[in-house]
PDB file of C-alpha atoms in Angstrom:
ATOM      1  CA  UNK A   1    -132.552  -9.183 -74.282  1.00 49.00           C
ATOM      2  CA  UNK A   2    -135.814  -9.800 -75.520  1.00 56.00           C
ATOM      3  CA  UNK A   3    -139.153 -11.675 -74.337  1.00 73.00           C
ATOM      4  CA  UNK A   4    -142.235 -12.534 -75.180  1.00 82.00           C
ATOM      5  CA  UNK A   5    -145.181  -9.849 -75.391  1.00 93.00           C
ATOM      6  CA  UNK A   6    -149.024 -10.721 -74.655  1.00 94.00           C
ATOM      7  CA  UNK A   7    -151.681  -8.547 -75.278  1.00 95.00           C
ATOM      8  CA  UNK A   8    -155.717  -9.944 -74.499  1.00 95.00           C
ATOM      9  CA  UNK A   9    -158.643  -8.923 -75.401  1.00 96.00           C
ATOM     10  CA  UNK A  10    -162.263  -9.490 -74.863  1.00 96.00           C
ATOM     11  CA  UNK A  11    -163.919  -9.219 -77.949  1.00 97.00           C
ATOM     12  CA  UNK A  12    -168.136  -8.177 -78.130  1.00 95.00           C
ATOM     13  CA  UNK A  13    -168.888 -10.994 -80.958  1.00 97.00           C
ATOM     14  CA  UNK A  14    -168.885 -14.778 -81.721  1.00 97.00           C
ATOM     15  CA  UNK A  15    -165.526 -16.148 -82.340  1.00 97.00           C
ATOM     16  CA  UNK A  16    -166.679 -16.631 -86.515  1.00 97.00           C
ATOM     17  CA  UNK A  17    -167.031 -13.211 -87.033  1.00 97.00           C
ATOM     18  CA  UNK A  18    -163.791 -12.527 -85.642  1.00 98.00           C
ATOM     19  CA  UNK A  19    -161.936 -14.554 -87.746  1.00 97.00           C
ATOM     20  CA  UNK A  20    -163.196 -13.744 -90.394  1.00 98.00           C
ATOM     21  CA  UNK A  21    -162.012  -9.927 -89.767  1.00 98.00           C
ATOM     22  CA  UNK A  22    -158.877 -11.517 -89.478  1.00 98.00           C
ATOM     23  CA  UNK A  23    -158.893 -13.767 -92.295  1.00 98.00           C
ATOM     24  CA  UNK A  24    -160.744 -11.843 -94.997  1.00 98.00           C
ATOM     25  CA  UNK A  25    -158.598  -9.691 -96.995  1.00 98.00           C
ATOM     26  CA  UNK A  26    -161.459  -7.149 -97.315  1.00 98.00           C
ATOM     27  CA  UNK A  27    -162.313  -6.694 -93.879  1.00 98.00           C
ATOM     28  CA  UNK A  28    -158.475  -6.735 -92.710  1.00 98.00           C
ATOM     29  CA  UNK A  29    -157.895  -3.945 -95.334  1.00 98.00           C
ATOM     30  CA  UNK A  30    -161.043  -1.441 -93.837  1.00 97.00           C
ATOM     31  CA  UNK A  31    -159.217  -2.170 -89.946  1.00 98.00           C
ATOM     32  CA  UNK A  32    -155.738  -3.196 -90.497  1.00 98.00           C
ATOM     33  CA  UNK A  33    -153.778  -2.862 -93.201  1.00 98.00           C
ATOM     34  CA  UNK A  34    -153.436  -0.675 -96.047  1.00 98.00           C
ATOM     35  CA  UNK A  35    -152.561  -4.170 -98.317  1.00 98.00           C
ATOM     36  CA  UNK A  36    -153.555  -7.873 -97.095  1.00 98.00           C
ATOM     37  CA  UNK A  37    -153.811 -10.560 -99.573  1.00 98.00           C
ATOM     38  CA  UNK A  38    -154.717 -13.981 -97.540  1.00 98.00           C
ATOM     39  CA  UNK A  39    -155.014 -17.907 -99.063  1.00 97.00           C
ATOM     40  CA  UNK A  40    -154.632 -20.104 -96.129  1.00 96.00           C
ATOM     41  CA  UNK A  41    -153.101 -22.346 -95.102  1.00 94.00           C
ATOM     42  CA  UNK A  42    -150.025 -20.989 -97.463  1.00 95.00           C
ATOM     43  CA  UNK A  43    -150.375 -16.712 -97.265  1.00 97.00           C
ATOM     44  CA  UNK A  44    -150.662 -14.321 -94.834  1.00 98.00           C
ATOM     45  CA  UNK A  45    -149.394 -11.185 -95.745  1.00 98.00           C
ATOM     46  CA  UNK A  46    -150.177  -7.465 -95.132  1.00 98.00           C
ATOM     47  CA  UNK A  47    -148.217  -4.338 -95.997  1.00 98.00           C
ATOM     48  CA  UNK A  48    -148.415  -0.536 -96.343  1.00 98.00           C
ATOM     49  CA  UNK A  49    -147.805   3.059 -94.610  1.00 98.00           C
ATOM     50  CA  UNK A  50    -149.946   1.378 -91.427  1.00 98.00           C
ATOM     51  CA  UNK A  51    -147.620  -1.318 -90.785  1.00 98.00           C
ATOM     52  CA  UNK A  52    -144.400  -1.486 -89.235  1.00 97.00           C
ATOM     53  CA  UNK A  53    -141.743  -2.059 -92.073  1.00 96.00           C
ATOM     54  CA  UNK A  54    -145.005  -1.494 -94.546  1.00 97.00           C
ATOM     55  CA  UNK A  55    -142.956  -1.193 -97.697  1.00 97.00           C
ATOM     56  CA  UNK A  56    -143.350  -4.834 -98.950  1.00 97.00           C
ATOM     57  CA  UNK A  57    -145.057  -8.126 -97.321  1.00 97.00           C
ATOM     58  CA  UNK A  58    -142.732  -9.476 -94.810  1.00 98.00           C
ATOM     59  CA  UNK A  59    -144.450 -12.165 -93.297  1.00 98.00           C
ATOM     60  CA  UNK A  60    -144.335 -15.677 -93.652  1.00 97.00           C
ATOM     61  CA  UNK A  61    -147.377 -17.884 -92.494  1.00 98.00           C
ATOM     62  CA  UNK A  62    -145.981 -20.744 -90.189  1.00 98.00           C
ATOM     63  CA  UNK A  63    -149.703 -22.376 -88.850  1.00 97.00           C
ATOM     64  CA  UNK A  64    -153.571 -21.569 -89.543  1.00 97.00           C
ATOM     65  CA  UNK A  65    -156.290 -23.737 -87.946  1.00 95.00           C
ATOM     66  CA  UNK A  66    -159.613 -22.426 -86.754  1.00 93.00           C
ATOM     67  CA  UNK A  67    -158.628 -20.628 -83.675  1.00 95.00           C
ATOM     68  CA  UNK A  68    -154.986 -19.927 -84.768  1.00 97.00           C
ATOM     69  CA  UNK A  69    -152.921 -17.807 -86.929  1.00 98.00           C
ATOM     70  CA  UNK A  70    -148.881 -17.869 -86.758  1.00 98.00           C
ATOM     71  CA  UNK A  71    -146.729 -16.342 -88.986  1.00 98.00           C
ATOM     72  CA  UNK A  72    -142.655 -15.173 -88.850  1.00 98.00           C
ATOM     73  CA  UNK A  73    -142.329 -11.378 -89.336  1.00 98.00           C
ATOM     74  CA  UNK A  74    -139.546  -9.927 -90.453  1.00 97.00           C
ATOM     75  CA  UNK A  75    -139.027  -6.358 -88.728  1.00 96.00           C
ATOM     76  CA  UNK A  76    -135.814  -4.424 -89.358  1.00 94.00           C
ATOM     77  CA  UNK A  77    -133.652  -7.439 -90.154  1.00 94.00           C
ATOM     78  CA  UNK A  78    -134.707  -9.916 -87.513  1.00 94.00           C
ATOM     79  CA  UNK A  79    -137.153 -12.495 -88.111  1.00 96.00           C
ATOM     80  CA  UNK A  80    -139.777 -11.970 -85.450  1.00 97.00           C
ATOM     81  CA  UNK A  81    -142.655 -14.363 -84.660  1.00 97.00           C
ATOM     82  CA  UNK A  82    -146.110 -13.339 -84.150  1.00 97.00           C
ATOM     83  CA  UNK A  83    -149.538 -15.412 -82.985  1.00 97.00           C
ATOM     84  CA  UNK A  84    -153.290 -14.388 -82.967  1.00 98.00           C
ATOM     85  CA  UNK A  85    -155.290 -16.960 -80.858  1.00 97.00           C
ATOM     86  CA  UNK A  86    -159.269 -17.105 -80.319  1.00 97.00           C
ATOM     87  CA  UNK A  87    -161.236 -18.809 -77.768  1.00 96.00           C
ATOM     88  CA  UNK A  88    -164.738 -18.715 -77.930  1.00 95.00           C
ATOM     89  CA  UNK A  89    -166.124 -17.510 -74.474  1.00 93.00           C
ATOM     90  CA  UNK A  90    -170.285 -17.347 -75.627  1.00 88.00           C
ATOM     91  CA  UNK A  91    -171.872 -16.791 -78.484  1.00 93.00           C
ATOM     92  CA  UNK A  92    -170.918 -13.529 -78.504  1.00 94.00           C
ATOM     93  CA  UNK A  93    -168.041 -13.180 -76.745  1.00 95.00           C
ATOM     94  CA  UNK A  94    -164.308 -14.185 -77.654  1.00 97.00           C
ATOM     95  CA  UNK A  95    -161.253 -13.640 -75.892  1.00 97.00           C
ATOM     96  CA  UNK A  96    -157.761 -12.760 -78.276  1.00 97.00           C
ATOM     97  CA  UNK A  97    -154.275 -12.981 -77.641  1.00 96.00           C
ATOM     98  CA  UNK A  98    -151.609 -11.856 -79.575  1.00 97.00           C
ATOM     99  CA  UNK A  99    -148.212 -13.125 -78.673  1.00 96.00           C
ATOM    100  CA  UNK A 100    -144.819 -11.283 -80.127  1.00 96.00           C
ATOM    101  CA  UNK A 101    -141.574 -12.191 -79.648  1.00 95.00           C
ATOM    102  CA  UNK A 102    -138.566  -9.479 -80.213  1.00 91.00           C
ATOM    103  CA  UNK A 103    -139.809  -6.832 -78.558  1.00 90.00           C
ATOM    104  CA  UNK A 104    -137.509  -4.541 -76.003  1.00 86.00           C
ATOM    105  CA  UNK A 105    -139.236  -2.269 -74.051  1.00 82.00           C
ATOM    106  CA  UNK A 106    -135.980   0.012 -73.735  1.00 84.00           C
ATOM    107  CA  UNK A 107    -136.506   0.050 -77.687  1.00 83.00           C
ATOM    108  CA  UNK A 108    -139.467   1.470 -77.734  1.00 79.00           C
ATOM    109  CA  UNK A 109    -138.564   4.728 -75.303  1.00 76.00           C
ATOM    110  CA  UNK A 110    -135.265   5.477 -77.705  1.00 82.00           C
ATOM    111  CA  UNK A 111    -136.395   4.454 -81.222  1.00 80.00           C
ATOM    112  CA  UNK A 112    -133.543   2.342 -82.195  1.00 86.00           C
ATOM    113  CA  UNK A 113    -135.673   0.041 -84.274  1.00 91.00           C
ATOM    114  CA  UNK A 114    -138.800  -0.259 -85.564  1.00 92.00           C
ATOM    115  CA  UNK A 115    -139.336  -3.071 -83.426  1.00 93.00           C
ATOM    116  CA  UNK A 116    -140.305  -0.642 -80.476  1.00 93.00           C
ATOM    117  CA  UNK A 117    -143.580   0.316 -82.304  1.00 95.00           C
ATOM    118  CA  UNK A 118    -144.838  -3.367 -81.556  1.00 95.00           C
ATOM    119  CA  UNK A 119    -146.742  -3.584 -77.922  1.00 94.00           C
ATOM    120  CA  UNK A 120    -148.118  -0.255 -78.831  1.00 95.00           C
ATOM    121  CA  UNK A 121    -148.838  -0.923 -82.486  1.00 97.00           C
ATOM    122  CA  UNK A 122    -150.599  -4.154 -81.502  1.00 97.00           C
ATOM    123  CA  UNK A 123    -152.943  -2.746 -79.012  1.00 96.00           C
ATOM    124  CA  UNK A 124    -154.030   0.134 -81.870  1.00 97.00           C
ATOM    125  CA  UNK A 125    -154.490  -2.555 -84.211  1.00 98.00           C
ATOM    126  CA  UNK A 126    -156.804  -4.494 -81.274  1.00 97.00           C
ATOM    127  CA  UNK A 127    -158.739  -1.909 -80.263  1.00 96.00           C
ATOM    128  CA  UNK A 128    -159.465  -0.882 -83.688  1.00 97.00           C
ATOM    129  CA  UNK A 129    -160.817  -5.048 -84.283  1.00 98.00           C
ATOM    130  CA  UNK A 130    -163.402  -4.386 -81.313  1.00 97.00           C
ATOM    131  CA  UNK A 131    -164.548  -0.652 -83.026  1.00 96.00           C
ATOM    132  CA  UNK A 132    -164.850  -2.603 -86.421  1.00 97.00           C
ATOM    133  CA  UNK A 133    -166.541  -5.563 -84.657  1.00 97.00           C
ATOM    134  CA  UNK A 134    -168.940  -3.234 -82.558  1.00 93.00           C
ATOM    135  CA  UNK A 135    -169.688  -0.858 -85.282  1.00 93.00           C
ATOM    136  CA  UNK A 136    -167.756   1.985 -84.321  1.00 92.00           C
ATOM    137  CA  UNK A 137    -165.705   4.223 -86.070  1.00 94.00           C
ATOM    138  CA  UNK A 138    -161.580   3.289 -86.088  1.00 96.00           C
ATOM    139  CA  UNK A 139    -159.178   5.347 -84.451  1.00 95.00           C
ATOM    140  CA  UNK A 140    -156.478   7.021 -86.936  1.00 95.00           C
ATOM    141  CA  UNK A 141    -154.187   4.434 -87.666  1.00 96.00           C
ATOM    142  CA  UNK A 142    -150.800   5.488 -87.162  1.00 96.00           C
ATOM    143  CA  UNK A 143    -148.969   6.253 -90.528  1.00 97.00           C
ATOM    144  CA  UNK A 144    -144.981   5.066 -90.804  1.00 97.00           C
ATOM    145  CA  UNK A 145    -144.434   7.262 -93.415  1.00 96.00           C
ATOM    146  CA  UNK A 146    -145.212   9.971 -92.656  1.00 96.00           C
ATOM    147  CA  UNK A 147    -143.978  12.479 -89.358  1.00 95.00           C
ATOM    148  CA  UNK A 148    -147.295  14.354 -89.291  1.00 95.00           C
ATOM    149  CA  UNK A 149    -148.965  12.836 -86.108  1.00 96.00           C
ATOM    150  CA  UNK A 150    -152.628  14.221 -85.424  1.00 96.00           C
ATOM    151  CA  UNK A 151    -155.876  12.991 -85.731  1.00 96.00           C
ATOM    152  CA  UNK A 152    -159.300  13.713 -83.977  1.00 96.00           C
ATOM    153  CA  UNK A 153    -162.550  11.611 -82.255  1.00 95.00           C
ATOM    154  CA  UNK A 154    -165.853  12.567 -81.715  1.00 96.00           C
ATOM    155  CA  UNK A 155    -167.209  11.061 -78.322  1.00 97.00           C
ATOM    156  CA  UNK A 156    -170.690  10.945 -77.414  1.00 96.00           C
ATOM    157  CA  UNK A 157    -170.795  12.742 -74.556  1.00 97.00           C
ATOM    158  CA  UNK A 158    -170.428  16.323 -73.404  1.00 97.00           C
ATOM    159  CA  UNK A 159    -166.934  18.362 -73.579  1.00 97.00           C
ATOM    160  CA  UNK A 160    -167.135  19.029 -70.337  1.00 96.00           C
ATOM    161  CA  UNK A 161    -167.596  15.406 -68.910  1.00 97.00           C
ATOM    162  CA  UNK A 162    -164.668  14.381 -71.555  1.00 97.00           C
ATOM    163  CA  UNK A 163    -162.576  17.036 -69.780  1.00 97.00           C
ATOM    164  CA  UNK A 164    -163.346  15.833 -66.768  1.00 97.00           C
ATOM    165  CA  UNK A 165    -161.584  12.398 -67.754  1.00 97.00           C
ATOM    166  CA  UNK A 166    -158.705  13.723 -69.006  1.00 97.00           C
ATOM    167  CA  UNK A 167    -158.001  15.722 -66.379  1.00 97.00           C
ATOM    168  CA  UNK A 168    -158.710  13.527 -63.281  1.00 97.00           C
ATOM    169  CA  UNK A 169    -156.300  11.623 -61.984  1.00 96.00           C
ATOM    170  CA  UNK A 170    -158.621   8.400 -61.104  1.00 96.00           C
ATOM    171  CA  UNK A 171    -161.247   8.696 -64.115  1.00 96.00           C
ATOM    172  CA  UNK A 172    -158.113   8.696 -66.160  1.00 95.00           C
ATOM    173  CA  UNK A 173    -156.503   5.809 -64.502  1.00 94.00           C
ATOM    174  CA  UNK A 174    -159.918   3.919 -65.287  1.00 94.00           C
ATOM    175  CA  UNK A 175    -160.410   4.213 -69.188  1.00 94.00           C
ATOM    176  CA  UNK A 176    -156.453   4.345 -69.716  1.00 92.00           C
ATOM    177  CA  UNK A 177    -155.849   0.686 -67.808  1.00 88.00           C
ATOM    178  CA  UNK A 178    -152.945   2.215 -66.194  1.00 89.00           C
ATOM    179  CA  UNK A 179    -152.392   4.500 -63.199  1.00 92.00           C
ATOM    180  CA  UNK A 180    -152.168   8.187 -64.236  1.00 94.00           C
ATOM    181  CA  UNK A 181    -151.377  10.753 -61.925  1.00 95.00           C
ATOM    182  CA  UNK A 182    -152.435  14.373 -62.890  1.00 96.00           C
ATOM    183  CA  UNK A 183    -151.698  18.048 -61.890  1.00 96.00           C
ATOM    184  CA  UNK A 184    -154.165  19.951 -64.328  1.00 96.00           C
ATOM    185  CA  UNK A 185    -152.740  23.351 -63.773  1.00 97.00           C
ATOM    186  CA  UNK A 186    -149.684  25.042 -65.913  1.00 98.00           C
ATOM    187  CA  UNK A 187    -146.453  23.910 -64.594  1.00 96.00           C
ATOM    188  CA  UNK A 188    -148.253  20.781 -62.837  1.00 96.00           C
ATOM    189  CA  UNK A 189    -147.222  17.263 -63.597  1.00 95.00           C
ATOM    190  CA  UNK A 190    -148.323  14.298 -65.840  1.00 95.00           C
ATOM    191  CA  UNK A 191    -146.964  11.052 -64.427  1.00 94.00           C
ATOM    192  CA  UNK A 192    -147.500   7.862 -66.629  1.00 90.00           C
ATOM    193  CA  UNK A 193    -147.249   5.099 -63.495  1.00 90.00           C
ATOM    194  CA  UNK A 194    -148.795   7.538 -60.866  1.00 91.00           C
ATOM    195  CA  UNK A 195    -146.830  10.172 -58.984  1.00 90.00           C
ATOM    196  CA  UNK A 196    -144.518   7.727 -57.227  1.00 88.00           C
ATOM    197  CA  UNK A 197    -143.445   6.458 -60.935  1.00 80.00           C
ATOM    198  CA  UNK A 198    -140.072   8.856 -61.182  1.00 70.00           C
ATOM    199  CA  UNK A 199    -140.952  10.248 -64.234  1.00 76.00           C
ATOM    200  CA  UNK A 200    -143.594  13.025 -65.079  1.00 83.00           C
ATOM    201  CA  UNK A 201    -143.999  15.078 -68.013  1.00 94.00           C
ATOM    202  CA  UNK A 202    -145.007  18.808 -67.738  1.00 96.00           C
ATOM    203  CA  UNK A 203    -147.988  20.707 -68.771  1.00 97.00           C
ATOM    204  CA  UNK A 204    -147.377  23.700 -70.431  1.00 97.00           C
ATOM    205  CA  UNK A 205    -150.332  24.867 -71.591  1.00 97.00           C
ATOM    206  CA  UNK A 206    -153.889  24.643 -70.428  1.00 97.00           C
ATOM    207  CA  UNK A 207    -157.156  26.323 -71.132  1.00 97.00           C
ATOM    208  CA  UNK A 208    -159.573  24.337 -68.411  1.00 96.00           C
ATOM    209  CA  UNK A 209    -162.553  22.561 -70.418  1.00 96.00           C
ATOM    210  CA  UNK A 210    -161.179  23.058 -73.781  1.00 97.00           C
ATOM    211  CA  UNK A 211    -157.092  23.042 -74.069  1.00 97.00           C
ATOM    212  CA  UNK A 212    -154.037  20.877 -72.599  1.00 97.00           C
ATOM    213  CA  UNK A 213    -150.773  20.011 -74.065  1.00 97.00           C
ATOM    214  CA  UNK A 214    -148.111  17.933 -72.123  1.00 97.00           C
ATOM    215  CA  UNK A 215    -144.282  18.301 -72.523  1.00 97.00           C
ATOM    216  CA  UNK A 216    -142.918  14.397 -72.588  1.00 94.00           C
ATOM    217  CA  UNK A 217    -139.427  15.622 -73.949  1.00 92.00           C
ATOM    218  CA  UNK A 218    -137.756  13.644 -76.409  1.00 89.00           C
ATOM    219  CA  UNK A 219    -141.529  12.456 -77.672  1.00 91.00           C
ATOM    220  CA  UNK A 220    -142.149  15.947 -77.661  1.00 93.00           C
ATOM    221  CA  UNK A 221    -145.856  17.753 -76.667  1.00 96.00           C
ATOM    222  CA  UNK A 222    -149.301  16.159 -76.719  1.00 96.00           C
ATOM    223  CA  UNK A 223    -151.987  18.857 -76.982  1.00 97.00           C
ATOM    224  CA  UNK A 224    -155.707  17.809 -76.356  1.00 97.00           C
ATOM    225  CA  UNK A 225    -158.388  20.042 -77.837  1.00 98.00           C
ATOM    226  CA  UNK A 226    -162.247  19.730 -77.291  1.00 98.00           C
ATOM    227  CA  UNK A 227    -165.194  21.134 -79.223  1.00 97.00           C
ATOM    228  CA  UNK A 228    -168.438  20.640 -78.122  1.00 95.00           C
ATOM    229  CA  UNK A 229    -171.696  20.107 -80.977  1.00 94.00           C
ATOM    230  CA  UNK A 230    -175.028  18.736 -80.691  1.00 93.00           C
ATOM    231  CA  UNK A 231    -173.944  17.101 -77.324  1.00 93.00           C
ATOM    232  CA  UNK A 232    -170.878  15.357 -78.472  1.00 96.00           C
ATOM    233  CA  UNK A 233    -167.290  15.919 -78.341  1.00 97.00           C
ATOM    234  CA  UNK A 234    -164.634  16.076 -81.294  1.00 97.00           C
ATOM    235  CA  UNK A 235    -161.451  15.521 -79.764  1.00 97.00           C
ATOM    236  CA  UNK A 236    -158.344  16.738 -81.690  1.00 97.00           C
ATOM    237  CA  UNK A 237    -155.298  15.450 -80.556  1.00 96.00           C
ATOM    238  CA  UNK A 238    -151.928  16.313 -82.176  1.00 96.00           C
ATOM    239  CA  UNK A 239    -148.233  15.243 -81.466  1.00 95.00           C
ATOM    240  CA  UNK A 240    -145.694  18.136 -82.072  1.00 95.00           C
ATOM    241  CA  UNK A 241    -141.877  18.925 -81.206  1.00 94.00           C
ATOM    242  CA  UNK A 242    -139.831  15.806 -81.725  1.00 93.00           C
ATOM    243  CA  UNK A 243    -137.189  14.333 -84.078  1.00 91.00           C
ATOM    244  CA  UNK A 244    -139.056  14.367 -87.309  1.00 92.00           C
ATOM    245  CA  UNK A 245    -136.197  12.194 -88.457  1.00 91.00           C
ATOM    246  CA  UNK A 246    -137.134   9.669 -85.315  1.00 91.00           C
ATOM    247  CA  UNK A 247    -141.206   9.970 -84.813  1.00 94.00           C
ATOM    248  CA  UNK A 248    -142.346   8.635 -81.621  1.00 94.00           C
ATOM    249  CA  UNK A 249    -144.477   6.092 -83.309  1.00 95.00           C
ATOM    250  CA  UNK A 250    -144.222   3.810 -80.888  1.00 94.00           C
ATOM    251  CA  UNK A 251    -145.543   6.515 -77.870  1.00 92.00           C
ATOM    252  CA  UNK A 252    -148.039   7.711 -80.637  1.00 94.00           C
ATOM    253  CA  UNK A 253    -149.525   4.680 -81.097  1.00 95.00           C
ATOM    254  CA  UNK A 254    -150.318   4.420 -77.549  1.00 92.00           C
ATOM    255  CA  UNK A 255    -151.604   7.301 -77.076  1.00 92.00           C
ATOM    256  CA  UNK A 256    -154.375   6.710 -79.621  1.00 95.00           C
ATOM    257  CA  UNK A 257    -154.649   3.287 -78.314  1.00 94.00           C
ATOM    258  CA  UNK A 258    -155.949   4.836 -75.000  1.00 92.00           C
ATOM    259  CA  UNK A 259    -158.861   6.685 -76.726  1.00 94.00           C
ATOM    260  CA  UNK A 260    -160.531   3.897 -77.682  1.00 93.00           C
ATOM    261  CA  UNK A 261    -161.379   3.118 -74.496  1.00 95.00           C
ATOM    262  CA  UNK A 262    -162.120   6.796 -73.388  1.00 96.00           C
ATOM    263  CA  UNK A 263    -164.719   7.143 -76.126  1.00 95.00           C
ATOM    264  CA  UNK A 264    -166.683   3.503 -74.674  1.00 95.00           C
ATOM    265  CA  UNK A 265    -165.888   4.646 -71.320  1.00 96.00           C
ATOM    266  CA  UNK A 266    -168.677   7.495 -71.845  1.00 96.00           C
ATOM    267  CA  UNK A 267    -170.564   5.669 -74.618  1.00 95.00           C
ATOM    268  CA  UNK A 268    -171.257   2.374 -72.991  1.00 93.00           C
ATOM    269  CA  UNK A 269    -173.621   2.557 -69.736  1.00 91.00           C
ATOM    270  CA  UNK A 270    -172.019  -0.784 -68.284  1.00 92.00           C
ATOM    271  CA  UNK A 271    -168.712  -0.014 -69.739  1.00 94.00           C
ATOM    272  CA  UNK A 272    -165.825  -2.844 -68.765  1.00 92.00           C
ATOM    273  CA  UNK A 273    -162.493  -2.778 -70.449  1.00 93.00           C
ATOM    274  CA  UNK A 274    -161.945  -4.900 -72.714  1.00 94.00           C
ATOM    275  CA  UNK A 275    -158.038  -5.651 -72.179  1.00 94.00           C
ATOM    276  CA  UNK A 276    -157.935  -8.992 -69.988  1.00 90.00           C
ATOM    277  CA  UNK A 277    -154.192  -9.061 -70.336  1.00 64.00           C
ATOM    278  CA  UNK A 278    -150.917  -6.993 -70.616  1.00 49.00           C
ATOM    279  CA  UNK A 279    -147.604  -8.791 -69.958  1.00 45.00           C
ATOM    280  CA  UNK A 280    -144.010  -6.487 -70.723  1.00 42.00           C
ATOM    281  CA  UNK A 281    -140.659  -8.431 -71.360  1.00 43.00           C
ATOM    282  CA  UNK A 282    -139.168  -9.512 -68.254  1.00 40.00           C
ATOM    283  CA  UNK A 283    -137.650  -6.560 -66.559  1.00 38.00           C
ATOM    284  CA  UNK A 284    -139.453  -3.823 -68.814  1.00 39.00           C
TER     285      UNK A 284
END
């Protein structure tokens, strides 16, 4: 059974200049999509290795006014139904919400269908709007055709303050939005949900203030690697392990999702999240 998704966000600009990233064709390609060809009120369309079912345009535009788009998407056989909606909160400040039907959060743990990719996907895609909006560099985009998932940040801030929030249970817990219980030793645990969750992955491998990979199983090993210049931090990160005929897109996608807010949480001096709003299907 499926339900409605809803993602929010609270954008840093005026509600103009954010739909216009989502509008212009231009601008959608340098954050979005590989392909996006727009005429509204008729076309809406965006393909590519960055999209979910990227091989051709699958969307169909349903409704387009000035602080709405709509459009049916059609993901791995089943039409799904997407909506982007602004509300301008300042003159610099406008709160997003995407809603998406069809998504199964059981779907996206065992990669049955593409579908699976879509709460995770979405939030990647958001939190690379606010760098573009903010002038920041994007996070890697995560690349459905291909099984080769790494990628790398550079954070302004020293390696050993970004180990510290990867390694601490509460600082992690703060930039992530989501409680994060940590054993930072070999052998110790990594527990999405906090310790009490039921489910922790392993690390396996740790060199303190430079080195830590995770063992999530099926998904198959995170490994975190810092390297400190001039100050800042390049973060590699590289996913390694799983089903190369099954990539964990979906947990992928999350994962670099996360590190957008890690990299503002030591950037910004009066840092605040900008998620407002994260709603799972009903009994996710």
């Amino acid at each position: 059974m499926s339900d409605l998704l809803k993602l929010g966000a609270r954008l840093a600009a005026p509600v103009e200049a954010v739909r216009r990233a989502l509008t212009d064709p231009a601008e959608l390609r340098v954050w979005f999509a590989e392909h996006a060809e727009v005429e509204l009120p008729r076309r809406y369309e965006f393909w590519g290795r960055y999209t979910p079912d990227g091989d051709a345009p699958h969307q169909r535009l349903l409704h387009a006014d000035e602080h709405t788009l709509r459009f049916a998407w059609l993901l791995d056989g089943v039409e799904t139904t997407s909506e982007i909606s602004l509300v301008a909160e300042g003159p610099d400040s406008t709160l997003l919400t995407v809603t998406q039907s069809h998504f199964v959060f059981a779907e996206a743990l065992d990669g049955s269908t593409i579908r699976g990719v879509l709460q995770t996907w979405w939030s990647l895609s958001i939190g690379n709007l606010a760098a573009h909006l903010e002038g920041r560099p994007l996070l890697p985009r995560t690349d459905f055709t291909s099984a080769d998932l790494r990628g790398e940040l550079v954070i302004g801030a020293p390696a050993e303050r970004v180990w510290a929030s990867l390694t601490d249970s509460a600082e992690a817990s703060a930039w992530f939005g989501y409680p994060i219980g940590i054993e930072p030793w070999v052998g110790g645990r990594y527990a999405m949900g906090g310790f009490e969750s039921g489910y922790a992955a392993k690390v396996i491998d740790l060199e303190p203030g430079r080195r830590m990979s995770v063992d999530w199983g099926p998904t198959g090993v995170t490994t975190w690697e810092l390297a400190e210049s001039d100050g800042k931090t390049r973060l590699t990160f590289v996913q390694s392990g799983f089903d190369e005929g099954n990539p964990p897109y979906a947990a992928w996608s999350g994962s670099v999702a996360g590190l957008f807010e890690l990299r503002r949480y030591h950037e910004m001096a009066d840092w605040q999240p900008i998620w407002v709003m994260a709603e799972l299907p009903t009994g996710a």
